[in-house]
């Protein structure tokens, strides 16, 4: 699957958007902790271990920005990142679907996410990360349902695209496209990324630059 033909101008805008460092601002466990709605926001959501921290770090070119870890389900906060040079805020949502997470944590997470997704006027798009080896799982579909219901624009990113074979990846792309085909708030274009190889980062940066332009 190839990226759309972007103009050199918008590709450059995407590059510049992430040319200056993003910094960690705060972790929010309650909606009341969130910064004022004064910047365009994009959020990253996905199952624990999908590669969300790695992707945010790769996107921003900062290795220690979001925590990468092999302890899934650890982060239960909305983590906020901002750049001094861009009117953009990145919101790293807690990873979901970790089987061993205590029930009260799952409940608190669900409530926080629900409140955030339904009440944030500056939230322009949610990037829903899906493992490129497996395609969407039930809890990914649940999140998509919620986004459709709340009319929050979202786009699927297939992560770890370096791991599956070309044939496996093709099947996952077809299954993912089928899963979003009739979803009103889903962006029709699926982005493939590999944080390990840097694939897809230019496309993602360009897409984000386009969001800021619109
Ligand atoms: P998170 O829980 O979603 O934040 O996931 P992490 O970013 O911590 O990644 C989970 C595991 O997947 C780590 O061992 C990463 O090194 C690995 N990983 C993340 N992205 C990639 C990728 O693009 N390719 C490969 N091969 N491994 C990755």
PDB file of C-alpha atoms and ligand atoms in Angstrom:
ATOM      1  CA  UNK A   1       0.000   0.000   0.000  1.00  0.00           C
ATOM      2  CA  UNK A   2       1.556   3.299  -1.045  1.00  0.00           C
ATOM      3  CA  UNK A   3       1.169   6.694   0.570  1.00  0.00           C
ATOM      4  CA  UNK A   4      -0.920   9.271  -1.286  1.00  0.00           C
ATOM      5  CA  UNK A   5       0.820  11.872  -3.451  1.00  0.00           C
ATOM      6  CA  UNK A   6       1.470  14.730  -1.056  1.00  0.00           C
ATOM      7  CA  UNK A   7       2.784  18.065  -2.319  1.00  0.00           C
ATOM      8  CA  UNK A   8       6.438  18.802  -1.447  1.00  0.00           C
ATOM      9  CA  UNK A   9       5.154  21.862   0.412  1.00  0.00           C
ATOM     10  CA  UNK A  10       2.988  19.915   2.862  1.00  0.00           C
ATOM     11  CA  UNK A  11       5.683  17.249   3.335  1.00  0.00           C
ATOM     12  CA  UNK A  12       8.081  20.022   4.319  1.00  0.00           C
ATOM     13  CA  UNK A  13       5.499  21.471   6.724  1.00  0.00           C
ATOM     14  CA  UNK A  14       5.211  18.042   8.325  1.00  0.00           C
ATOM     15  CA  UNK A  15       8.965  17.791   8.665  1.00  0.00           C
ATOM     16  CA  UNK A  16       9.238  21.250  10.217  1.00  0.00           C
ATOM     17  CA  UNK A  17       6.448  20.492  12.670  1.00  0.00           C
ATOM     18  CA  UNK A  18       8.626  17.849  14.266  1.00  0.00           C
ATOM     19  CA  UNK A  19      12.031  19.461  13.647  1.00  0.00           C
ATOM     20  CA  UNK A  20      11.974  21.093  17.098  1.00  0.00           C
ATOM     21  CA  UNK A  21      11.738  18.972  20.227  1.00  0.00           C
ATOM     22  CA  UNK A  22       8.487  18.038  21.899  1.00  0.00           C
ATOM     23  CA  UNK A  23       8.625  17.951  25.684  1.00  0.00           C
ATOM     24  CA  UNK A  24       6.596  16.163  28.326  1.00  0.00           C
ATOM     25  CA  UNK A  25       4.208  18.637  29.963  1.00  0.00           C
ATOM     26  CA  UNK A  26       2.244  16.546  32.454  1.00  0.00           C
ATOM     27  CA  UNK A  27       0.408  13.323  33.123  1.00  0.00           C
ATOM     28  CA  UNK A  28      -3.315  13.698  33.802  1.00  0.00           C
ATOM     29  CA  UNK A  29      -5.304  11.190  35.822  1.00  0.00           C
ATOM     30  CA  UNK A  30      -8.430  13.350  35.845  1.00  0.00           C
ATOM     31  CA  UNK A  31     -10.064  15.464  33.167  1.00  0.00           C
ATOM     32  CA  UNK A  32      -9.703  18.482  35.455  1.00  0.00           C
ATOM     33  CA  UNK A  33      -5.906  18.116  35.192  1.00  0.00           C
ATOM     34  CA  UNK A  34      -5.883  18.690  31.429  1.00  0.00           C
ATOM     35  CA  UNK A  35      -4.397  21.920  30.044  1.00  0.00           C
ATOM     36  CA  UNK A  36      -6.827  24.541  28.707  1.00  0.00           C
ATOM     37  CA  UNK A  37      -8.212  23.907  25.223  1.00  0.00           C
ATOM     38  CA  UNK A  38      -5.822  26.348  23.553  1.00  0.00           C
ATOM     39  CA  UNK A  39      -4.021  24.139  21.020  1.00  0.00           C
ATOM     40  CA  UNK A  40      -4.952  21.652  18.355  1.00  0.00           C
ATOM     41  CA  UNK A  41      -4.691  18.165  19.822  1.00  0.00           C
ATOM     42  CA  UNK A  42      -4.022  14.774  18.373  1.00  0.00           C
ATOM     43  CA  UNK A  43      -4.225  11.687  20.534  1.00  0.00           C
ATOM     44  CA  UNK A  44      -2.636   8.256  20.249  1.00  0.00           C
ATOM     45  CA  UNK A  45      -4.565   5.229  21.470  1.00  0.00           C
ATOM     46  CA  UNK A  46      -3.923   1.509  21.275  1.00  0.00           C
ATOM     47  CA  UNK A  47      -3.633  -1.775  23.080  1.00  0.00           C
ATOM     48  CA  UNK A  48      -0.827  -2.137  25.576  1.00  0.00           C
ATOM     49  CA  UNK A  49       2.399  -3.127  23.845  1.00  0.00           C
ATOM     50  CA  UNK A  50       1.177  -2.087  20.384  1.00  0.00           C
ATOM     51  CA  UNK A  51       4.246   0.149  20.026  1.00  0.00           C
ATOM     52  CA  UNK A  52       2.616   3.463  20.949  1.00  0.00           C
ATOM     53  CA  UNK A  53       5.498   4.874  23.012  1.00  0.00           C
ATOM     54  CA  UNK A  54       8.011   3.813  20.371  1.00  0.00           C
ATOM     55  CA  UNK A  55       5.973   5.521  17.665  1.00  0.00           C
ATOM     56  CA  UNK A  56       5.560   8.783  19.607  1.00  0.00           C
ATOM     57  CA  UNK A  57       9.298   8.819  20.303  1.00  0.00           C
ATOM     58  CA  UNK A  58      10.115   8.111  16.655  1.00  0.00           C
ATOM     59  CA  UNK A  59       7.604  10.688  15.404  1.00  0.00           C
ATOM     60  CA  UNK A  60       9.060  13.389  17.636  1.00  0.00           C
ATOM     61  CA  UNK A  61      12.647  12.236  17.148  1.00  0.00           C
ATOM     62  CA  UNK A  62      13.171  12.056  20.906  1.00  0.00           C
ATOM     63  CA  UNK A  63      14.092   8.671  22.296  1.00  0.00           C
ATOM     64  CA  UNK A  64      13.016   9.133  25.914  1.00  0.00           C
ATOM     65  CA  UNK A  65       9.853  11.201  25.415  1.00  0.00           C
ATOM     66  CA  UNK A  66       7.155   8.579  25.889  1.00  0.00           C
ATOM     67  CA  UNK A  67       8.184   5.666  28.042  1.00  0.00           C
ATOM     68  CA  UNK A  68       8.745   2.441  26.176  1.00  0.00           C
ATOM     69  CA  UNK A  69       8.478  -0.531  28.374  1.00  0.00           C
ATOM     70  CA  UNK A  70       7.863  -4.215  28.440  1.00  0.00           C
ATOM     71  CA  UNK A  71       5.448  -3.812  31.342  1.00  0.00           C
ATOM     72  CA  UNK A  72       2.156  -3.384  29.524  1.00  0.00           C
ATOM     73  CA  UNK A  73      -0.662  -1.570  31.244  1.00  0.00           C
ATOM     74  CA  UNK A  74       1.566   0.563  33.407  1.00  0.00           C
ATOM     75  CA  UNK A  75       0.629   4.022  32.220  1.00  0.00           C
ATOM     76  CA  UNK A  76      -2.858   5.000  33.318  1.00  0.00           C
ATOM     77  CA  UNK A  77      -2.608   8.679  32.567  1.00  0.00           C
ATOM     78  CA  UNK A  78      -3.226  10.964  29.655  1.00  0.00           C
ATOM     79  CA  UNK A  79       0.326  12.107  28.989  1.00  0.00           C
ATOM     80  CA  UNK A  80       0.684  15.488  27.351  1.00  0.00           C
ATOM     81  CA  UNK A  81       3.512  16.538  25.027  1.00  0.00           C
ATOM     82  CA  UNK A  82       3.980  19.945  23.455  1.00  0.00           C
ATOM     83  CA  UNK A  83       6.464  21.717  21.241  1.00  0.00           C
ATOM     84  CA  UNK A  84       7.471  25.322  21.773  1.00  0.00           C
ATOM     85  CA  UNK A  85       7.389  25.915  18.029  1.00  0.00           C
ATOM     86  CA  UNK A  86       4.072  24.334  17.035  1.00  0.00           C
ATOM     87  CA  UNK A  87       0.458  24.924  17.894  1.00  0.00           C
ATOM     88  CA  UNK A  88       0.109  21.211  18.467  1.00  0.00           C
ATOM     89  CA  UNK A  89      -0.432  19.097  21.542  1.00  0.00           C
ATOM     90  CA  UNK A  90       0.089  15.350  21.548  1.00  0.00           C
ATOM     91  CA  UNK A  91      -1.944  13.275  23.977  1.00  0.00           C
ATOM     92  CA  UNK A  92      -0.691   9.783  24.748  1.00  0.00           C
ATOM     93  CA  UNK A  93      -3.668   7.783  25.984  1.00  0.00           C
ATOM     94  CA  UNK A  94      -3.279   4.846  28.369  1.00  0.00           C
ATOM     95  CA  UNK A  95      -2.810   1.493  26.664  1.00  0.00           C
ATOM     96  CA  UNK A  96      -5.871  -0.732  26.868  1.00  0.00           C
ATOM     97  CA  UNK A  97      -6.576  -4.439  26.769  1.00  0.00           C
ATOM     98  CA  UNK A  98      -4.024  -5.567  29.288  1.00  0.00           C
ATOM     99  CA  UNK A  99      -5.589  -8.738  30.668  1.00  0.00           C
ATOM    100  CA  UNK A 100      -3.943  -8.509  34.083  1.00  0.00           C
ATOM    101  CA  UNK A 101      -4.951  -4.919  34.773  1.00  0.00           C
ATOM    102  CA  UNK A 102      -7.041  -4.676  37.956  1.00  0.00           C
ATOM    103  CA  UNK A 103     -10.729  -4.080  37.375  1.00  0.00           C
ATOM    104  CA  UNK A 104     -10.837  -0.744  39.199  1.00  0.00           C
ATOM    105  CA  UNK A 105      -7.984   0.521  36.988  1.00  0.00           C
ATOM    106  CA  UNK A 106      -9.816  -0.552  33.851  1.00  0.00           C
ATOM    107  CA  UNK A 107     -12.958   1.229  35.086  1.00  0.00           C
ATOM    108  CA  UNK A 108     -11.023   4.423  35.871  1.00  0.00           C
ATOM    109  CA  UNK A 109      -9.323   4.267  32.466  1.00  0.00           C
ATOM    110  CA  UNK A 110     -12.592   3.724  30.639  1.00  0.00           C
ATOM    111  CA  UNK A 111     -14.180   6.698  32.387  1.00  0.00           C
ATOM    112  CA  UNK A 112     -11.199   8.992  31.742  1.00  0.00           C
ATOM    113  CA  UNK A 113     -11.064   8.035  28.069  1.00  0.00           C
ATOM    114  CA  UNK A 114     -14.785   8.441  27.631  1.00  0.00           C
ATOM    115  CA  UNK A 115     -14.750  11.895  29.208  1.00  0.00           C
ATOM    116  CA  UNK A 116     -11.740  12.948  27.183  1.00  0.00           C
ATOM    117  CA  UNK A 117     -13.060  11.712  23.848  1.00  0.00           C
ATOM    118  CA  UNK A 118     -16.517  13.158  24.255  1.00  0.00           C
ATOM    119  CA  UNK A 119     -15.656  16.506  25.799  1.00  0.00           C
ATOM    120  CA  UNK A 120     -12.551  17.830  24.104  1.00  0.00           C
ATOM    121  CA  UNK A 121     -13.397  20.366  21.417  1.00  0.00           C
ATOM    122  CA  UNK A 122      -9.733  20.829  20.415  1.00  0.00           C
ATOM    123  CA  UNK A 123      -9.197  17.116  19.761  1.00  0.00           C
ATOM    124  CA  UNK A 124      -8.779  16.990  15.990  1.00  0.00           C
ATOM    125  CA  UNK A 125      -7.927  13.353  15.457  1.00  0.00           C
ATOM    126  CA  UNK A 126      -7.236  10.139  17.327  1.00  0.00           C
ATOM    127  CA  UNK A 127      -4.630   7.817  15.881  1.00  0.00           C
ATOM    128  CA  UNK A 128      -5.717   4.302  16.763  1.00  0.00           C
ATOM    129  CA  UNK A 129      -2.679   2.054  16.723  1.00  0.00           C
ATOM    130  CA  UNK A 130      -3.231  -1.548  15.725  1.00  0.00           C
ATOM    131  CA  UNK A 131      -0.566  -4.249  15.679  1.00  0.00           C
ATOM    132  CA  UNK A 132       0.484  -4.835  12.066  1.00  0.00           C
ATOM    133  CA  UNK A 133       0.871  -8.552  12.756  1.00  0.00           C
ATOM    134  CA  UNK A 134      -2.676  -9.087  13.992  1.00  0.00           C
ATOM    135  CA  UNK A 135      -5.060  -6.392  12.743  1.00  0.00           C
ATOM    136  CA  UNK A 136      -7.923  -4.979  14.849  1.00  0.00           C
ATOM    137  CA  UNK A 137      -8.961  -6.947  17.942  1.00  0.00           C
ATOM    138  CA  UNK A 138     -12.251  -6.690  19.835  1.00  0.00           C
ATOM    139  CA  UNK A 139     -11.098  -3.917  22.143  1.00  0.00           C
ATOM    140  CA  UNK A 140      -9.796  -1.905  19.171  1.00  0.00           C
ATOM    141  CA  UNK A 141     -13.265  -2.208  17.632  1.00  0.00           C
ATOM    142  CA  UNK A 142     -14.820  -1.065  20.913  1.00  0.00           C
ATOM    143  CA  UNK A 143     -12.676   2.075  20.858  1.00  0.00           C
ATOM    144  CA  UNK A 144     -13.618   2.675  17.216  1.00  0.00           C
ATOM    145  CA  UNK A 145     -17.298   2.275  18.135  1.00  0.00           C
ATOM    146  CA  UNK A 146     -16.902   4.931  20.788  1.00  0.00           C
ATOM    147  CA  UNK A 147     -15.134   7.287  18.379  1.00  0.00           C
ATOM    148  CA  UNK A 148     -17.824   6.774  15.742  1.00  0.00           C
ATOM    149  CA  UNK A 149     -20.516   7.415  18.337  1.00  0.00           C
ATOM    150  CA  UNK A 150     -18.778  10.578  19.538  1.00  0.00           C
ATOM    151  CA  UNK A 151     -18.028  11.691  15.941  1.00  0.00           C
ATOM    152  CA  UNK A 152     -14.327  12.060  16.725  1.00  0.00           C
ATOM    153  CA  UNK A 153     -12.198  11.669  13.590  1.00  0.00           C
ATOM    154  CA  UNK A 154      -9.716   8.808  13.787  1.00  0.00           C
ATOM    155  CA  UNK A 155      -7.175   7.110  11.602  1.00  0.00           C
ATOM    156  CA  UNK A 156      -5.725   3.618  11.920  1.00  0.00           C
ATOM    157  CA  UNK A 157      -1.982   3.117  12.114  1.00  0.00           C
ATOM    158  CA  UNK A 158      -0.670  -0.409  11.668  1.00  0.00           C
ATOM    159  CA  UNK A 159       2.462  -0.620  13.814  1.00  0.00           C
ATOM    160  CA  UNK A 160       5.506  -2.895  13.747  1.00  0.00           C
ATOM    161  CA  UNK A 161       5.098  -3.264   9.986  1.00  0.00           C
ATOM    162  CA  UNK A 162       8.641  -4.624   9.822  1.00  0.00           C
ATOM    163  CA  UNK A 163       7.601  -7.789  11.675  1.00  0.00           C
ATOM    164  CA  UNK A 164       5.068  -9.614   9.477  1.00  0.00           C
ATOM    165  CA  UNK A 165       5.923 -11.012   6.060  1.00  0.00           C
ATOM    166  CA  UNK A 166       4.702  -9.018   3.060  1.00  0.00           C
ATOM    167  CA  UNK A 167       1.935 -11.569   2.577  1.00  0.00           C
ATOM    168  CA  UNK A 168       0.803 -11.470   6.215  1.00  0.00           C
ATOM    169  CA  UNK A 169       0.847  -7.683   6.187  1.00  0.00           C
ATOM    170  CA  UNK A 170      -1.270  -7.591   3.043  1.00  0.00           C
ATOM    171  CA  UNK A 171      -3.934  -9.737   4.720  1.00  0.00           C
ATOM    172  CA  UNK A 172      -3.922  -7.489   7.786  1.00  0.00           C
ATOM    173  CA  UNK A 173      -4.312  -4.387   5.600  1.00  0.00           C
ATOM    174  CA  UNK A 174      -7.301  -5.937   3.801  1.00  0.00           C
ATOM    175  CA  UNK A 175      -8.908  -6.953   7.126  1.00  0.00           C
ATOM    176  CA  UNK A 176      -8.293  -3.489   8.568  1.00  0.00           C
ATOM    177  CA  UNK A 177      -9.760  -1.740   5.552  1.00  0.00           C
ATOM    178  CA  UNK A 178     -12.820  -3.982   5.794  1.00  0.00           C
ATOM    179  CA  UNK A 179     -13.158  -3.157   9.509  1.00  0.00           C
ATOM    180  CA  UNK A 180     -13.259   0.601   8.859  1.00  0.00           C
ATOM    181  CA  UNK A 181     -15.157   0.602   5.562  1.00  0.00           C
ATOM    182  CA  UNK A 182     -18.531   1.512   7.037  1.00  0.00           C
ATOM    183  CA  UNK A 183     -17.347   3.530   9.987  1.00  0.00           C
ATOM    184  CA  UNK A 184     -18.410   7.161   9.710  1.00  0.00           C
ATOM    185  CA  UNK A 185     -15.563   8.762  11.693  1.00  0.00           C
ATOM    186  CA  UNK A 186     -12.729   6.623  10.301  1.00  0.00           C
ATOM    187  CA  UNK A 187     -10.233   8.115   7.873  1.00  0.00           C
ATOM    188  CA  UNK A 188     -10.202   5.737   4.882  1.00  0.00           C
ATOM    189  CA  UNK A 189      -6.417   5.727   4.559  1.00  0.00           C
ATOM    190  CA  UNK A 190      -4.525   3.272   6.781  1.00  0.00           C
ATOM    191  CA  UNK A 191      -0.951   4.270   7.680  1.00  0.00           C
ATOM    192  CA  UNK A 192       1.775   1.625   8.021  1.00  0.00           C
ATOM    193  CA  UNK A 193       4.616   2.384  10.387  1.00  0.00           C
ATOM    194  CA  UNK A 194       7.743   0.817  11.738  1.00  0.00           C
ATOM    195  CA  UNK A 195       9.377   2.709  14.555  1.00  0.00           C
ATOM    196  CA  UNK A 196      12.278   0.285  14.302  1.00  0.00           C
ATOM    197  CA  UNK A 197      12.949   1.216  10.663  1.00  0.00           C
ATOM    198  CA  UNK A 198      11.450   4.697  10.504  1.00  0.00           C
ATOM    199  CA  UNK A 199       8.874   3.665   7.913  1.00  0.00           C
ATOM    200  CA  UNK A 200       5.683   5.694   7.675  1.00  0.00           C
ATOM    201  CA  UNK A 201       6.905   8.578   9.831  1.00  0.00           C
ATOM    202  CA  UNK A 202       7.019  11.043   6.955  1.00  0.00           C
ATOM    203  CA  UNK A 203       3.474  10.104   5.963  1.00  0.00           C
ATOM    204  CA  UNK A 204       2.254  10.504   9.534  1.00  0.00           C
ATOM    205  CA  UNK A 205       3.985  13.888   9.957  1.00  0.00           C
ATOM    206  CA  UNK A 206       2.462  15.038   6.656  1.00  0.00           C
ATOM    207  CA  UNK A 207      -1.017  13.905   7.714  1.00  0.00           C
ATOM    208  CA  UNK A 208      -0.658  15.839  10.969  1.00  0.00           C
ATOM    209  CA  UNK A 209       0.526  18.944   9.078  1.00  0.00           C
ATOM    210  CA  UNK A 210      -2.571  18.635   6.872  1.00  0.00           C
ATOM    211  CA  UNK A 211      -4.769  18.500   9.963  1.00  0.00           C
ATOM    212  CA  UNK A 212      -3.259  21.724  11.241  1.00  0.00           C
ATOM    213  CA  UNK A 213      -3.848  23.399   7.867  1.00  0.00           C
ATOM    214  CA  UNK A 214      -7.484  22.401   7.681  1.00  0.00           C
TER     215      UNK A 214
HETATM  216  P1  LIG B   1       3.398   0.558  24.102  1.00  0.00           P
HETATM  217  O1  LIG B   1       3.083  -0.293  25.290  1.00  0.00           O
HETATM  218  O2  LIG B   1       2.275   0.559  23.118  1.00  0.00           O
HETATM  219  O3  LIG B   1       3.889   1.939  24.422  1.00  0.00           O
HETATM  220  O4  LIG B   1       4.572  -0.212  23.306  1.00  0.00           O
HETATM  221  P2  LIG B   1       6.138   0.071  23.250  1.00  0.00           P
HETATM  222  O5  LIG B   1       6.446   1.242  22.388  1.00  0.00           O
HETATM  223  O6  LIG B   1       6.684   0.063  24.644  1.00  0.00           O
HETATM  224  O7  LIG B   1       6.617  -1.225  22.431  1.00  0.00           O
HETATM  225  C1  LIG B   1       6.341  -2.527  22.889  1.00  0.00           C
HETATM  226  C2  LIG B   1       7.416  -3.481  22.356  1.00  0.00           C
HETATM  227  O8  LIG B   1       7.358  -3.528  20.928  1.00  0.00           O
HETATM  228  C3  LIG B   1       8.836  -3.037  22.699  1.00  0.00           C
HETATM  229  O9  LIG B   1       9.602  -4.191  22.966  1.00  0.00           O
HETATM  230  C4  LIG B   1       9.319  -2.350  21.433  1.00  0.00           C
HETATM  231  O10 LIG B   1      10.721  -2.413  21.270  1.00  0.00           O
HETATM  232  C5  LIG B   1       8.589  -3.145  20.350  1.00  0.00           C
HETATM  233  N1  LIG B   1       8.335  -2.320  19.171  1.00  0.00           N
HETATM  234  C6  LIG B   1       7.710  -1.134  19.148  1.00  0.00           C
HETATM  235  N2  LIG B   1       7.632  -0.636  17.904  1.00  0.00           N
HETATM  236  C7  LIG B   1       8.234  -1.551  17.092  1.00  0.00           C
HETATM  237  C8  LIG B   1       8.479  -1.611  15.667  1.00  0.00           C
HETATM  238  O11 LIG B   1       8.130  -0.733  14.879  1.00  0.00           O
HETATM  239  N3  LIG B   1       9.100  -2.730  15.219  1.00  0.00           N
HETATM  240  C9  LIG B   1       9.501  -3.747  16.034  1.00  0.00           C
HETATM  241  N4  LIG B   1      10.097  -4.801  15.478  1.00  0.00           N
HETATM  242  N5  LIG B   1       9.295  -3.700  17.368  1.00  0.00           N
HETATM  243  C10 LIG B   1       8.676  -2.617  17.901  1.00  0.00           C
END
